[in-house]
Every structure is written in C-alpha cells, then in structure tokens.
Amino acid sequence: MNLIKTLILAVSAMVLAFPAAAQFAKAEDAIQYRRASFSVMQTHFFRLGNMVNGRVPYDAKAAVDNADIVQALAQLPWPAFAPGTDKGETRAHPAIWTQQAKFADLSNKMRAETVKLSAAARTGDLDKLKTAFRA
C-alpha cells in the first residue's frame, strides 16, 4: 500500500471514529460496532500471524497492507465503549467500566504498538515484523 493510500485509510478511520459515539442510537449498536471493528482487525492481524509463525510464506507487500489495516482499524472501537454498553451481547470485560484509566492506557498502548507493527512491516525484515507482532 503506498503512502497516499495509507494516509487515506488512517484519516478515514479517525474521521469515522470521532463521531462514532453520536451514531449509536442504542447500546446494542455500539456493541455491534466495536465487535465488528475488532473482528476485521483480528482477521488482518491473524494474516500477519500466519506469516510470522511460518504457516504461510512471508510476503512483504501483504505484510505492509495488513499491518496498515490493523493500524487504521485500531482507532475505531474505543468510542463504542460508552456508558451502558457493558450489558448485552458483549464479551467486554467488566473492568473496562470500573477501571477506565487502566483501560484507556491499555487501548493507547495497543494503538502505539500497531504503529510500530506497521513500521516494522515496512522494513521488509521478517525478524523485525516478528518482534513487533509479538509486542
């Protein structure tokens, strides 16, 4: 993915994430949104994992593409952890709502690690990708 496409994807994800909380008419909508966000992110993260763990051949371009998507998607789910979304069809841990500072810190750390993952993928060095993936 070239720089322009990466920037468009990242900006689009951020633009979608900021007004996301206002888009949720019901708690169930927020829960569905965050579950979908994590599901798509997981798909691309697993694709990287398959390369990192030798289950599929390493493809530098595919690694960059998938890492960039993970990085962009890592911005999306957080507004959907709004008050009232702790009940219903969710697998979210109850501590998210009782330890909000810790949750915010961990979500920020995850976003930072996805930036490192994308940077490692861009090096074309599988060992650097492995290190960033495991973090």
C-alpha positions as a LaTeX table, in Angstrom:
\begin{tabular}{lrrr}
\hline
Residue & $x$ (\AA) & $y$ (\AA) & $z$ (\AA) \\
\hline
Met1 & 0.00 & 0.00 & 0.00 \\
Asn2 & 1.56 & 3.31 & $-0.93$ \\
Leu3 & 1.80 & 6.31 & 1.38 \\
Ile4 & $-1.26$ & 8.08 & $-0.07$ \\
Lys5 & $-3.47$ & 5.00 & 0.36 \\
Thr6 & $-2.15$ & 4.52 & 3.89 \\
Leu7 & $-2.88$ & 8.13 & 4.81 \\
Ile8 & $-6.36$ & 7.96 & 3.31 \\
Leu9 & $-7.10$ & 4.77 & 5.24 \\
Ala10 & $-5.79$ & 6.20 & 8.51 \\
Val11 & $-7.62$ & 9.52 & 8.15 \\
Ser12 & $-10.82$ & 7.72 & 7.18 \\
Ala13 & $-10.61$ & 5.53 & 10.26 \\
Met14 & $-10.06$ & 8.52 & 12.52 \\
Val15 & $-12.88$ & 10.51 & 10.92 \\
Leu16 & $-15.20$ & 7.55 & 11.38 \\
Ala17 & $-14.12$ & 7.00 & 14.97 \\
Phe18 & $-14.64$ & 10.53 & 16.30 \\
Pro19 & $-18.37$ & 10.82 & 15.59 \\
Ala20 & $-18.97$ & 7.13 & 16.27 \\
Ala21 & $-20.42$ & 7.64 & 19.74 \\
Ala22 & $-23.04$ & 10.00 & 18.32 \\
Gln23 & $-24.02$ & 7.36 & 15.75 \\
Phe24 & $-25.20$ & 4.86 & 18.33 \\
Ala25 & $-28.94$ & 5.18 & 18.92 \\
Lys26 & $-28.84$ & 2.15 & 21.19 \\
Ala27 & $-26.24$ & 0.39 & 23.31 \\
Glu28 & $-26.62$ & $-2.67$ & 21.07 \\
Asp29 & $-25.48$ & $-0.58$ & 18.09 \\
Ala30 & $-22.28$ & 0.38 & 19.90 \\
Ile31 & $-21.63$ & $-3.21$ & 20.93 \\
Gln32 & $-22.14$ & $-4.43$ & 17.37 \\
Tyr33 & $-19.85$ & $-1.68$ & 16.04 \\
Arg34 & $-16.97$ & $-2.49$ & 18.35 \\
Arg35 & $-17.34$ & $-6.23$ & 17.82 \\
Ala36 & $-17.24$ & $-5.71$ & 14.05 \\
Ser37 & $-14.21$ & $-3.41$ & 14.38 \\
Phe38 & $-12.32$ & $-5.98$ & 16.42 \\
Ser39 & $-13.38$ & $-8.82$ & 14.11 \\
Val40 & $-11.99$ & $-7.18$ & 10.99 \\
Met41 & $-8.84$ & $-6.11$ & 12.84 \\
Gln42 & $-8.40$ & $-9.68$ & 14.09 \\
Thr43 & $-8.65$ & $-11.06$ & 10.54 \\
His44 & $-5.77$ & $-8.90$ & 9.35 \\
Phe45 & $-3.74$ & $-9.49$ & 12.50 \\
Phe46 & $-4.12$ & $-13.26$ & 12.00 \\
Arg47 & $-2.90$ & $-12.91$ & 8.42 \\
Leu48 & 0.27 & $-11.34$ & 9.81 \\
Gly49 & 0.46 & $-14.07$ & 12.44 \\
Asn50 & 0.36 & $-16.73$ & 9.78 \\
Met51 & 3.42 & $-15.16$ & 8.13 \\
Val52 & 5.23 & $-14.56$ & 11.42 \\
Asn53 & 4.65 & $-18.16$ & 12.53 \\
Gly54 & 5.62 & $-19.68$ & 9.16 \\
Arg55 & 2.17 & $-21.06$ & 8.35 \\
Val56 & 2.20 & $-19.14$ & 5.06 \\
Pro57 & 5.15 & $-17.78$ & 3.08 \\
Tyr58 & 6.31 & $-14.30$ & 4.06 \\
Asp59 & 5.05 & $-11.68$ & 1.60 \\
Ala60 & 6.45 & $-8.23$ & 2.36 \\
Lys61 & 3.73 & $-6.35$ & 0.46 \\
Ala62 & 0.93 & $-8.33$ & 2.11 \\
Ala63 & 2.57 & $-7.73$ & 5.49 \\
Val64 & 2.58 & $-3.97$ & 4.92 \\
Asp65 & $-1.01$ & $-3.99$ & 3.66 \\
Asn66 & $-2.29$ & $-6.00$ & 6.62 \\
Ala67 & $-0.27$ & $-4.05$ & 9.20 \\
Asp68 & $-1.57$ & $-0.76$ & 7.80 \\
Ile69 & $-5.14$ & $-2.01$ & 8.03 \\
Val70 & $-4.61$ & $-3.16$ & 11.63 \\
Gln71 & $-3.16$ & 0.25 & 12.47 \\
Ala72 & $-6.10$ & 2.09 & 10.90 \\
Leu73 & $-8.71$ & $-0.17$ & 12.48 \\
Ala74 & $-7.09$ & 0.18 & 15.91 \\
Gln75 & $-8.61$ & 3.68 & 16.05 \\
Leu76 & $-12.22$ & 2.55 & 15.66 \\
Pro77 & $-13.64$ & 0.59 & 18.59 \\
Trp78 & $-12.92$ & 2.92 & 21.51 \\
Pro79 & $-15.86$ & 5.36 & 21.22 \\
Ala80 & $-18.17$ & 2.33 & 21.29 \\
Phe81 & $-17.21$ & 1.58 & 24.90 \\
Ala82 & $-19.73$ & 4.15 & 26.05 \\
Pro83 & $-21.71$ & 4.06 & 29.29 \\
Gly84 & $-24.48$ & 1.49 & 29.10 \\
Thr85 & $-22.65$ & $-0.77$ & 26.67 \\
Asp86 & $-21.45$ & $-3.10$ & 29.40 \\
Lys87 & $-24.64$ & $-5.17$ & 29.21 \\
Gly88 & $-26.00$ & $-7.24$ & 26.38 \\
Glu89 & $-24.26$ & $-9.41$ & 23.82 \\
Thr90 & $-20.73$ & $-8.39$ & 24.70 \\
Arg91 & $-17.57$ & $-10.18$ & 25.68 \\
Ala92 & $-16.07$ & $-6.97$ & 27.06 \\
His93 & $-14.52$ & $-7.42$ & 30.48 \\
Pro94 & $-16.46$ & $-5.69$ & 33.30 \\
Ala95 & $-13.25$ & $-4.00$ & 34.49 \\
Ile96 & $-13.40$ & $-1.73$ & 31.42 \\
Trp97 & $-16.08$ & 0.31 & 33.16 \\
Thr98 & $-14.64$ & 0.12 & 36.68 \\
Gln99 & $-11.00$ & 0.74 & 35.73 \\
Gln100 & $-11.40$ & 3.27 & 32.94 \\
Ala101 & $-7.96$ & 4.86 & 33.36 \\
Lys102 & $-6.26$ & 1.47 & 33.03 \\
Phe103 & $-8.44$ & 0.63 & 30.01 \\
Ala104 & $-7.59$ & 3.95 & 28.35 \\
Asp105 & $-3.90$ & 3.34 & 29.00 \\
Leu106 & $-4.05$ & $-0.16$ & 27.50 \\
Ser107 & $-6.02$ & 0.99 & 24.45 \\
Asn108 & $-3.46$ & 3.77 & 23.88 \\
Lys109 & $-0.65$ & 1.23 & 24.22 \\
Met110 & $-2.35$ & $-1.02$ & 21.68 \\
Arg111 & $-2.66$ & 1.83 & 19.20 \\
Ala112 & 1.01 & 2.70 & 19.70 \\
Glu113 & 2.03 & $-0.92$ & 19.13 \\
Thr114 & 0.08 & $-1.03$ & 15.87 \\
Val115 & 2.08 & 1.98 & 14.67 \\
Lys116 & 5.27 & 0.05 & 15.46 \\
Leu117 & 3.85 & $-3.02$ & 13.73 \\
Ser118 & 3.20 & $-1.05$ & 10.57 \\
Ala119 & 6.69 & 0.48 & 10.70 \\
Ala120 & 8.27 & $-2.95$ & 11.19 \\
Ala121 & 6.33 & $-4.34$ & 8.23 \\
Arg122 & 7.63 & $-1.50$ & 6.05 \\
Thr123 & 11.24 & $-2.55$ & 6.70 \\
Gly124 & 10.72 & $-5.79$ & 4.79 \\
Asp125 & 12.58 & $-7.58$ & 7.60 \\
Leu126 & 10.64 & $-10.60$ & 8.86 \\
Asp127 & 12.55 & $-10.65$ & 12.16 \\
Lys128 & 11.55 & $-7.04$ & 12.89 \\
Leu129 & 7.96 & $-7.89$ & 11.99 \\
Lys130 & 8.07 & $-10.88$ & 14.35 \\
Thr131 & 9.28 & $-8.69$ & 17.22 \\
Ala132 & 6.63 & $-6.03$ & 16.62 \\
Phe133 & 3.90 & $-8.62$ & 16.13 \\
Arg134 & 4.67 & $-10.31$ & 19.42 \\
Ala135 & 4.55 & $-6.99$ & 21.27 \\
\hline
\end{tabular}
